[in-house]
mmCIF file of C-alpha atoms in Angstrom:
data_model
loop_
_atom_site.group_PDB
_atom_site.id
_atom_site.type_symbol
_atom_site.label_atom_id
_atom_site.label_comp_id
_atom_site.label_asym_id
_atom_site.label_seq_id
_atom_site.Cartn_x
_atom_site.Cartn_y
_atom_site.Cartn_z
ATOM 1 C CA UNK T 1168 0.000 0.000 0.000
ATOM 2 C CA UNK T 1169 1.424 3.363 -1.036
ATOM 3 C CA UNK T 1170 2.085 6.104 1.528
ATOM 4 C CA UNK T 1171 3.256 9.722 1.426
ATOM 5 C CA UNK T 1172 6.425 8.662 3.226
ATOM 6 C CA UNK T 1173 7.418 6.756 0.084
ATOM 7 C CA UNK T 1174 8.033 10.161 -1.481
ATOM 8 C CA UNK T 1175 9.249 12.184 1.495
ATOM 9 C CA UNK T 1176 11.872 9.488 2.108
ATOM 10 C CA UNK T 1177 13.389 10.378 -1.263
ATOM 11 C CA UNK T 1178 14.143 13.948 -0.157
ATOM 12 C CA UNK T 1179 17.854 14.469 0.354
ATOM 13 C CA UNK T 1180 19.275 15.110 3.799
ATOM 14 C CA UNK T 1181 19.913 18.710 2.836
ATOM 15 C CA UNK T 1182 16.167 19.422 2.969
ATOM 16 C CA UNK T 1183 15.015 16.820 5.522
ATOM 17 C CA UNK T 1184 15.294 19.409 8.313
ATOM 18 C CA UNK T 1185 12.982 21.884 6.523
ATOM 19 C CA UNK T 1186 9.542 21.180 8.029
ATOM 20 C CA UNK T 1187 7.589 23.409 5.647
ATOM 21 C CA UNK T 1188 9.180 21.837 2.591
ATOM 22 C CA UNK T 1189 8.614 18.329 3.963
ATOM 23 C CA UNK T 1190 4.962 19.161 4.705
ATOM 24 C CA UNK T 1191 4.482 20.603 1.225
ATOM 25 C CA UNK T 1192 5.887 17.488 -0.461
ATOM 26 C CA UNK T 1193 3.728 15.249 1.751
ATOM 27 C CA UNK T 1194 0.589 17.277 0.960
ATOM 28 C CA UNK T 1195 1.232 17.314 -2.797
ATOM 29 C CA UNK T 1196 2.070 13.604 -2.971
ATOM 30 C CA UNK T 1197 -0.887 12.508 -0.825
ATOM 31 C CA UNK T 1198 -3.410 12.948 -3.658
ATOM 32 C CA UNK T 1199 -1.330 10.679 -5.884
ATOM 33 C CA UNK T 1200 -0.919 8.178 -3.040
ATOM 34 C CA UNK T 1201 -4.687 8.047 -2.571
ATOM 35 C CA UNK T 1202 -5.197 7.515 -6.283
ATOM 36 C CA UNK T 1203 -2.649 4.688 -6.368
ATOM 37 C CA UNK T 1204 -4.283 2.965 -3.398
ATOM 38 C CA UNK T 1205 -7.741 3.224 -4.954
ATOM 39 C CA UNK T 1206 -6.503 1.760 -8.229
ATOM 40 C CA UNK T 1207 -4.749 -1.087 -6.429
ATOM 41 C CA UNK T 1208 -7.897 -1.892 -4.427
ATOM 42 C CA UNK T 1209 -10.154 -2.225 -7.476
ATOM 43 C CA UNK T 1210 -9.295 -5.870 -8.350
ATOM 44 C CA UNK T 1211 -10.126 -7.075 -4.833
ATOM 45 C CA UNK T 1212 -13.191 -4.824 -4.605
ATOM 46 C CA UNK T 1213 -14.695 -6.448 -7.694
ATOM 47 C CA UNK T 1214 -13.458 -9.986 -7.045
ATOM 48 C CA UNK T 1215 -16.399 -12.373 -6.666
ATOM 49 C CA UNK T 1216 -14.930 -13.868 -3.499
ATOM 50 C CA UNK T 1217 -14.407 -10.533 -1.725
ATOM 51 C CA UNK T 1218 -16.793 -8.011 -3.301
ATOM 52 C CA UNK T 1219 -19.590 -6.616 -1.122
ATOM 53 C CA UNK T 1220 -22.437 -4.160 -1.575
ATOM 54 C CA UNK T 1221 -22.542 -2.151 -4.784
ATOM 55 C CA UNK T 1222 -19.320 -3.759 -6.021
ATOM 56 C CA UNK T 1223 -20.975 -7.178 -5.778
ATOM 57 C CA UNK T 1224 -23.985 -5.724 -7.607
ATOM 58 C CA UNK T 1225 -21.666 -4.765 -10.471
ATOM 59 C CA UNK T 1226 -20.199 -8.274 -10.574
ATOM 60 C CA UNK T 1227 -23.732 -9.658 -10.736
ATOM 61 C CA UNK T 1228 -24.596 -7.412 -13.678
ATOM 62 C CA UNK T 1229 -21.534 -8.701 -15.533
ATOM 63 C CA UNK T 1230 -22.866 -12.231 -15.024
ATOM 64 C CA UNK T 1231 -26.404 -11.196 -16.006
ATOM 65 C CA UNK T 1232 -28.198 -11.352 -12.645
ATOM 66 C CA UNK T 1233 -29.362 -8.776 -10.101
ATOM 67 C CA UNK T 1234 -29.740 -8.833 -6.344
ATOM 68 C CA UNK T 1235 -33.480 -8.187 -6.633
ATOM 69 C CA UNK T 1236 -35.319 -11.449 -7.241
ATOM 70 C CA UNK T 1237 -39.028 -12.153 -7.418
ATOM 71 C CA UNK T 1238 -40.199 -14.384 -4.611
ATOM 72 C CA UNK T 1239 -43.612 -15.481 -3.319
ATOM 73 C CA UNK T 1240 -45.106 -14.199 -0.109
ATOM 74 C CA UNK T 1241 -43.878 -17.157 1.930
ATOM 75 C CA UNK T 1242 -40.144 -16.451 2.059
ATOM 76 C CA UNK T 1243 -40.010 -14.616 5.373
ATOM 77 C CA UNK T 1244 -39.159 -16.251 8.675
ATOM 78 C CA UNK T 1245 -42.044 -17.865 10.517
ATOM 79 C CA UNK T 1246 -42.150 -20.169 13.508
ATOM 80 C CA UNK T 1247 -45.452 -21.769 12.550
ATOM 81 C CA UNK T 1248 -44.917 -22.376 8.846
ATOM 82 C CA UNK T 1249 -43.141 -25.452 7.518
ATOM 83 C CA UNK T 1250 -39.808 -24.781 5.775
ATOM 84 C CA UNK T 1251 -39.714 -21.161 6.970
ATOM 85 C CA UNK T 1252 -38.066 -21.650 10.355
ATOM 86 C CA UNK T 1253 -34.493 -21.070 11.471
ATOM 87 C CA UNK T 1254 -31.877 -21.281 8.680
ATOM 88 C CA UNK T 1255 -34.654 -21.460 6.081
ATOM 89 C CA UNK T 1256 -36.816 -18.331 6.141
ATOM 90 C CA UNK T 1257 -35.336 -14.876 5.506
ATOM 91 C CA UNK T 1258 -35.715 -12.038 8.002
ATOM 92 C CA UNK T 1259 -38.100 -9.366 6.759
ATOM 93 C CA UNK T 1260 -36.332 -6.013 6.666
ATOM 94 C CA UNK T 1261 -38.000 -2.687 7.404
ATOM 95 C CA UNK T 1262 -38.304 -1.887 3.698
ATOM 96 C CA UNK T 1263 -39.036 -5.392 2.369
ATOM 97 C CA UNK T 1264 -42.549 -5.734 0.928
ATOM 98 C CA UNK T 1265 -44.801 -8.610 1.975
ATOM 99 C CA UNK T 1266 -44.347 -10.012 -1.503
ATOM 100 C CA UNK T 1267 -42.771 -9.309 -4.873
ATOM 101 C CA UNK T 1268 -39.079 -8.475 -5.124
ATOM 102 C CA UNK T 1269 -36.676 -9.533 -2.388
ATOM 103 C CA UNK T 1270 -33.145 -8.159 -2.040
ATOM 104 C CA UNK T 1271 -30.644 -10.956 -1.474
ATOM 105 C CA UNK T 1272 -27.938 -10.593 1.146
ATOM 106 C CA UNK T 1273 -24.318 -10.620 -0.028
ATOM 107 C CA UNK T 1274 -23.690 -14.285 0.820
ATOM 108 C CA UNK T 1275 -26.789 -15.559 -1.010
ATOM 109 C CA UNK T 1276 -26.229 -13.210 -3.938
ATOM 110 C CA UNK T 1277 -22.612 -14.358 -4.260
ATOM 111 C CA UNK T 1278 -23.827 -17.963 -4.394
ATOM 112 C CA UNK T 1279 -26.384 -17.052 -7.057
ATOM 113 C CA UNK T 1280 -23.721 -15.302 -9.142
ATOM 114 C CA UNK T 1281 -21.545 -18.418 -9.071
ATOM 115 C CA UNK T 1282 -24.495 -20.514 -10.213
ATOM 116 C CA UNK T 1283 -25.335 -17.991 -12.940
ATOM 117 C CA UNK T 1284 -21.748 -18.045 -14.210
ATOM 118 C CA UNK T 1285 -21.934 -21.835 -14.395
ATOM 119 C CA UNK T 1286 -25.278 -21.589 -16.199
ATOM 120 C CA UNK T 1287 -23.850 -19.104 -18.713
ATOM 121 C CA UNK T 1288 -21.207 -21.650 -19.695
ATOM 122 C CA UNK T 1289 -23.572 -24.648 -19.639
ATOM 123 C CA UNK T 1290 -22.702 -27.180 -22.325
ATOM 124 C CA UNK T 1291 -26.291 -28.387 -22.740
ATOM 125 C CA UNK T 1292 -25.757 -31.733 -21.028
ATOM 126 C CA UNK T 1293 -27.570 -33.119 -17.987
ATOM 127 C CA UNK T 1294 -24.324 -33.560 -15.986
ATOM 128 C CA UNK T 1295 -23.433 -29.954 -16.784
ATOM 129 C CA UNK T 1296 -26.831 -28.767 -15.558
ATOM 130 C CA UNK T 1297 -26.456 -30.760 -12.343
ATOM 131 C CA UNK T 1298 -23.066 -29.181 -11.688
ATOM 132 C CA UNK T 1299 -24.492 -25.692 -12.271
ATOM 133 C CA UNK T 1300 -27.435 -26.305 -9.938
ATOM 134 C CA UNK T 1301 -25.021 -27.579 -7.293
ATOM 135 C CA UNK T 1302 -23.475 -24.096 -7.113
ATOM 136 C CA UNK T 1303 -26.635 -22.855 -5.394
ATOM 137 C CA UNK T 1304 -25.845 -24.878 -2.302
ATOM 138 C CA UNK T 1305 -23.024 -24.349 0.196
ATOM 139 C CA UNK T 1306 -22.163 -28.056 0.401
ATOM 140 C CA UNK T 1307 -23.796 -29.421 -2.741
ATOM 141 C CA UNK T 1308 -24.154 -32.844 -4.219
ATOM 142 C CA UNK T 1309 -25.067 -33.602 -7.788
ATOM 143 C CA UNK T 1310 -26.598 -36.739 -9.186
ATOM 144 C CA UNK T 1311 -27.755 -37.445 -12.708
ATOM 145 C CA UNK T 1312 -30.590 -39.913 -13.193
ATOM 146 C CA UNK T 1313 -30.442 -40.673 -16.884
ATOM 147 C CA UNK T 1314 -30.211 -43.692 -19.133
ATOM 148 C CA UNK T 1315 -26.676 -42.795 -20.194
ATOM 149 C CA UNK T 1316 -25.242 -41.506 -16.908
ATOM 150 C CA UNK T 1317 -26.381 -43.521 -13.910
ATOM 151 C CA UNK T 1318 -24.418 -41.948 -11.073
ATOM 152 C CA UNK T 1319 -22.202 -38.904 -10.806
ATOM 153 C CA UNK T 1320 -22.462 -37.937 -7.134
ATOM 154 C CA UNK T 1321 -19.927 -35.433 -5.826
ATOM 155 C CA UNK T 1322 -18.830 -34.315 -2.348
ATOM 156 C CA UNK T 1323 -20.681 -35.218 0.844
ATOM 157 C CA UNK T 1324 -23.533 -32.734 0.773
ATOM 158 C CA UNK T 1325 -26.368 -31.668 3.013
ATOM 159 C CA UNK T 1326 -28.684 -31.155 0.052
ATOM 160 C CA UNK T 1327 -28.567 -33.604 -2.848
ATOM 161 C CA UNK T 1328 -29.557 -32.651 -6.387
ATOM 162 C CA UNK T 1329 -30.646 -35.049 -9.085
ATOM 163 C CA UNK T 1330 -31.989 -34.509 -12.574
ATOM 164 C CA UNK T 1331 -34.275 -37.011 -14.236
ATOM 165 C CA UNK T 1332 -35.058 -36.990 -17.936
ATOM 166 C CA UNK T 1333 -38.647 -38.217 -18.107
ATOM 167 C CA UNK T 1334 -38.327 -38.961 -21.839
ATOM 168 C CA UNK T 1335 -41.535 -37.019 -22.598
ATOM 169 C CA UNK T 1336 -40.182 -33.481 -23.080
ATOM 170 C CA UNK T 1337 -40.224 -32.924 -19.330
ATOM 171 C CA UNK T 1338 -37.479 -33.098 -16.741
ATOM 172 C CA UNK T 1339 -37.502 -33.250 -12.959
ATOM 173 C CA UNK T 1340 -34.978 -31.414 -10.817
ATOM 174 C CA UNK T 1341 -35.190 -33.018 -7.395
ATOM 175 C CA UNK T 1342 -33.540 -31.874 -4.186
ATOM 176 C CA UNK T 1343 -33.357 -34.423 -1.397
ATOM 177 C CA UNK T 1344 -31.827 -34.207 2.053
ATOM 178 C CA UNK T 1345 -31.932 -30.785 3.668
ATOM 179 C CA UNK T 1346 -34.689 -28.578 2.269
ATOM 180 C CA UNK T 1347 -33.143 -25.387 0.836
ATOM 181 C CA UNK T 1348 -34.161 -21.976 2.122
ATOM 182 C CA UNK T 1349 -37.316 -20.398 0.765
ATOM 183 C CA UNK T 1350 -35.291 -17.915 -1.284
ATOM 184 C CA UNK T 1351 -33.175 -20.639 -2.895
ATOM 185 C CA UNK T 1352 -36.332 -22.565 -3.770
ATOM 186 C CA UNK T 1353 -37.706 -19.400 -5.357
ATOM 187 C CA UNK T 1354 -34.533 -19.068 -7.428
ATOM 188 C CA UNK T 1355 -35.058 -22.578 -8.753
ATOM 189 C CA UNK T 1356 -38.770 -22.379 -9.478
ATOM 190 C CA UNK T 1357 -38.539 -18.781 -10.737
ATOM 191 C CA UNK T 1358 -36.318 -19.724 -13.647
ATOM 192 C CA UNK T 1359 -33.281 -17.676 -12.647
ATOM 193 C CA UNK T 1360 -31.136 -20.572 -13.864
ATOM 194 C CA UNK T 1361 -32.817 -21.689 -17.110
ATOM 195 C CA UNK T 1362 -30.894 -24.943 -17.364
ATOM 196 C CA UNK T 1363 -33.232 -26.843 -19.632
ATOM 197 C CA UNK T 1364 -33.372 -27.523 -23.362
ATOM 198 C CA UNK T 1365 -35.725 -25.374 -25.423
ATOM 199 C CA UNK T 1366 -39.288 -26.684 -25.261
ATOM 200 C CA UNK T 1367 -38.652 -28.944 -22.267
ATOM 201 C CA UNK T 1368 -40.809 -28.396 -19.181
ATOM 202 C CA UNK T 1369 -38.886 -28.490 -15.891
ATOM 203 C CA UNK T 1370 -40.429 -29.468 -12.561
ATOM 204 C CA UNK T 1371 -38.637 -28.643 -9.301
ATOM 205 C CA UNK T 1372 -39.411 -30.751 -6.234
ATOM 206 C CA UNK T 1373 -38.183 -31.034 -2.641
ATOM 207 C CA UNK T 1374 -39.025 -33.548 0.107
ATOM 208 C CA UNK T 1375 -42.034 -32.835 2.305
ATOM 209 C CA UNK T 1376 -39.936 -33.815 5.352
ATOM 210 C CA UNK T 1377 -36.554 -32.216 5.983
ATOM 211 C CA UNK T 1378 -33.394 -34.350 5.755
ATOM 212 C CA UNK T 1379 -35.051 -37.228 3.938
ATOM 213 C CA UNK T 1380 -34.853 -38.753 0.489
ATOM 214 C CA UNK T 1381 -37.667 -38.355 -1.998
ATOM 215 C CA UNK T 1382 -40.111 -41.244 -2.036
ATOM 216 C CA UNK T 1383 -39.800 -43.762 -4.843
ATOM 217 C CA UNK T 1384 -39.840 -47.465 -5.579
ATOM 218 C CA UNK T 1385 -36.961 -49.798 -6.478
ATOM 219 C CA UNK T 1386 -34.311 -47.310 -5.299
ATOM 220 C CA UNK T 1387 -32.768 -46.772 -1.879
ATOM 221 C CA UNK T 1388 -30.112 -44.065 -1.582
ATOM 222 C CA UNK T 1389 -29.720 -40.473 -0.456
ATOM 223 C CA UNK T 1390 -31.754 -39.256 -3.426
ATOM 224 C CA UNK T 1391 -34.717 -41.641 -3.562
ATOM 225 C CA UNK T 1392 -35.913 -44.147 -0.977
ATOM 226 C CA UNK T 1393 -38.989 -46.238 -0.243
ATOM 227 C CA UNK T 1394 -41.306 -46.617 2.723
ATOM 228 C CA UNK T 1395 -40.068 -45.455 6.156
ATOM 229 C CA UNK T 1396 -37.188 -43.533 4.569
ATOM 230 C CA UNK T 1397 -38.484 -41.441 1.673
ATOM 231 C CA UNK T 1398 -40.987 -38.581 1.865
ATOM 232 C CA UNK T 1399 -43.419 -37.249 -0.699
ATOM 233 C CA UNK T 1400 -42.068 -34.849 -3.295
ATOM 234 C CA UNK T 1401 -43.668 -31.404 -3.209
ATOM 235 C CA UNK T 1402 -43.128 -28.420 -5.536
ATOM 236 C CA UNK T 1403 -40.094 -26.318 -4.590
#
């Protein structure tokens, strides 16, 4: 980091004892020092990992997404509503409307930007879509349920994502395990990550009971399980 002393230290000993001259050089050089420091701080200020506030907003615009997202009325914290409790519902701020647009906090917005960047470079494949969706979750897992790719699980996640090609111009994006927050579910169902082929209808489902697999027959794993282990799939 630049400082005015970088320049005053260059003054020869003949003039070091002249306080007025030293002060004048320090005052003149300070404006250039400030400019240098601002320029050097720009890369970190607009780095996705460190940007905050309006700088993060600018990064989001480069990726094609904004902090303001449309969400249903049921995204705010509530003790008596399923899936809106602690770590799931968002606190309602003094200027947040009861419905409509919700302003994401920096951490959630940063996660969305990463997912949007992955979506922008999507190669059109189901595994690629699963990897992009996984960016929405802090500790994600991705699983592809398809005739050509039977298993591509990654990491040891809290929420597990799988994509099923229903072979009828529809696809199912299922999230098992921990139910995502209401805002993250809104990002999925609201189409902020349009990871589907043209003309294909996408359905987004989550388990009706937290930390369970989705109910299904002939499968028993962290994604789909039968009686006593799986729970009904409900719209995200």
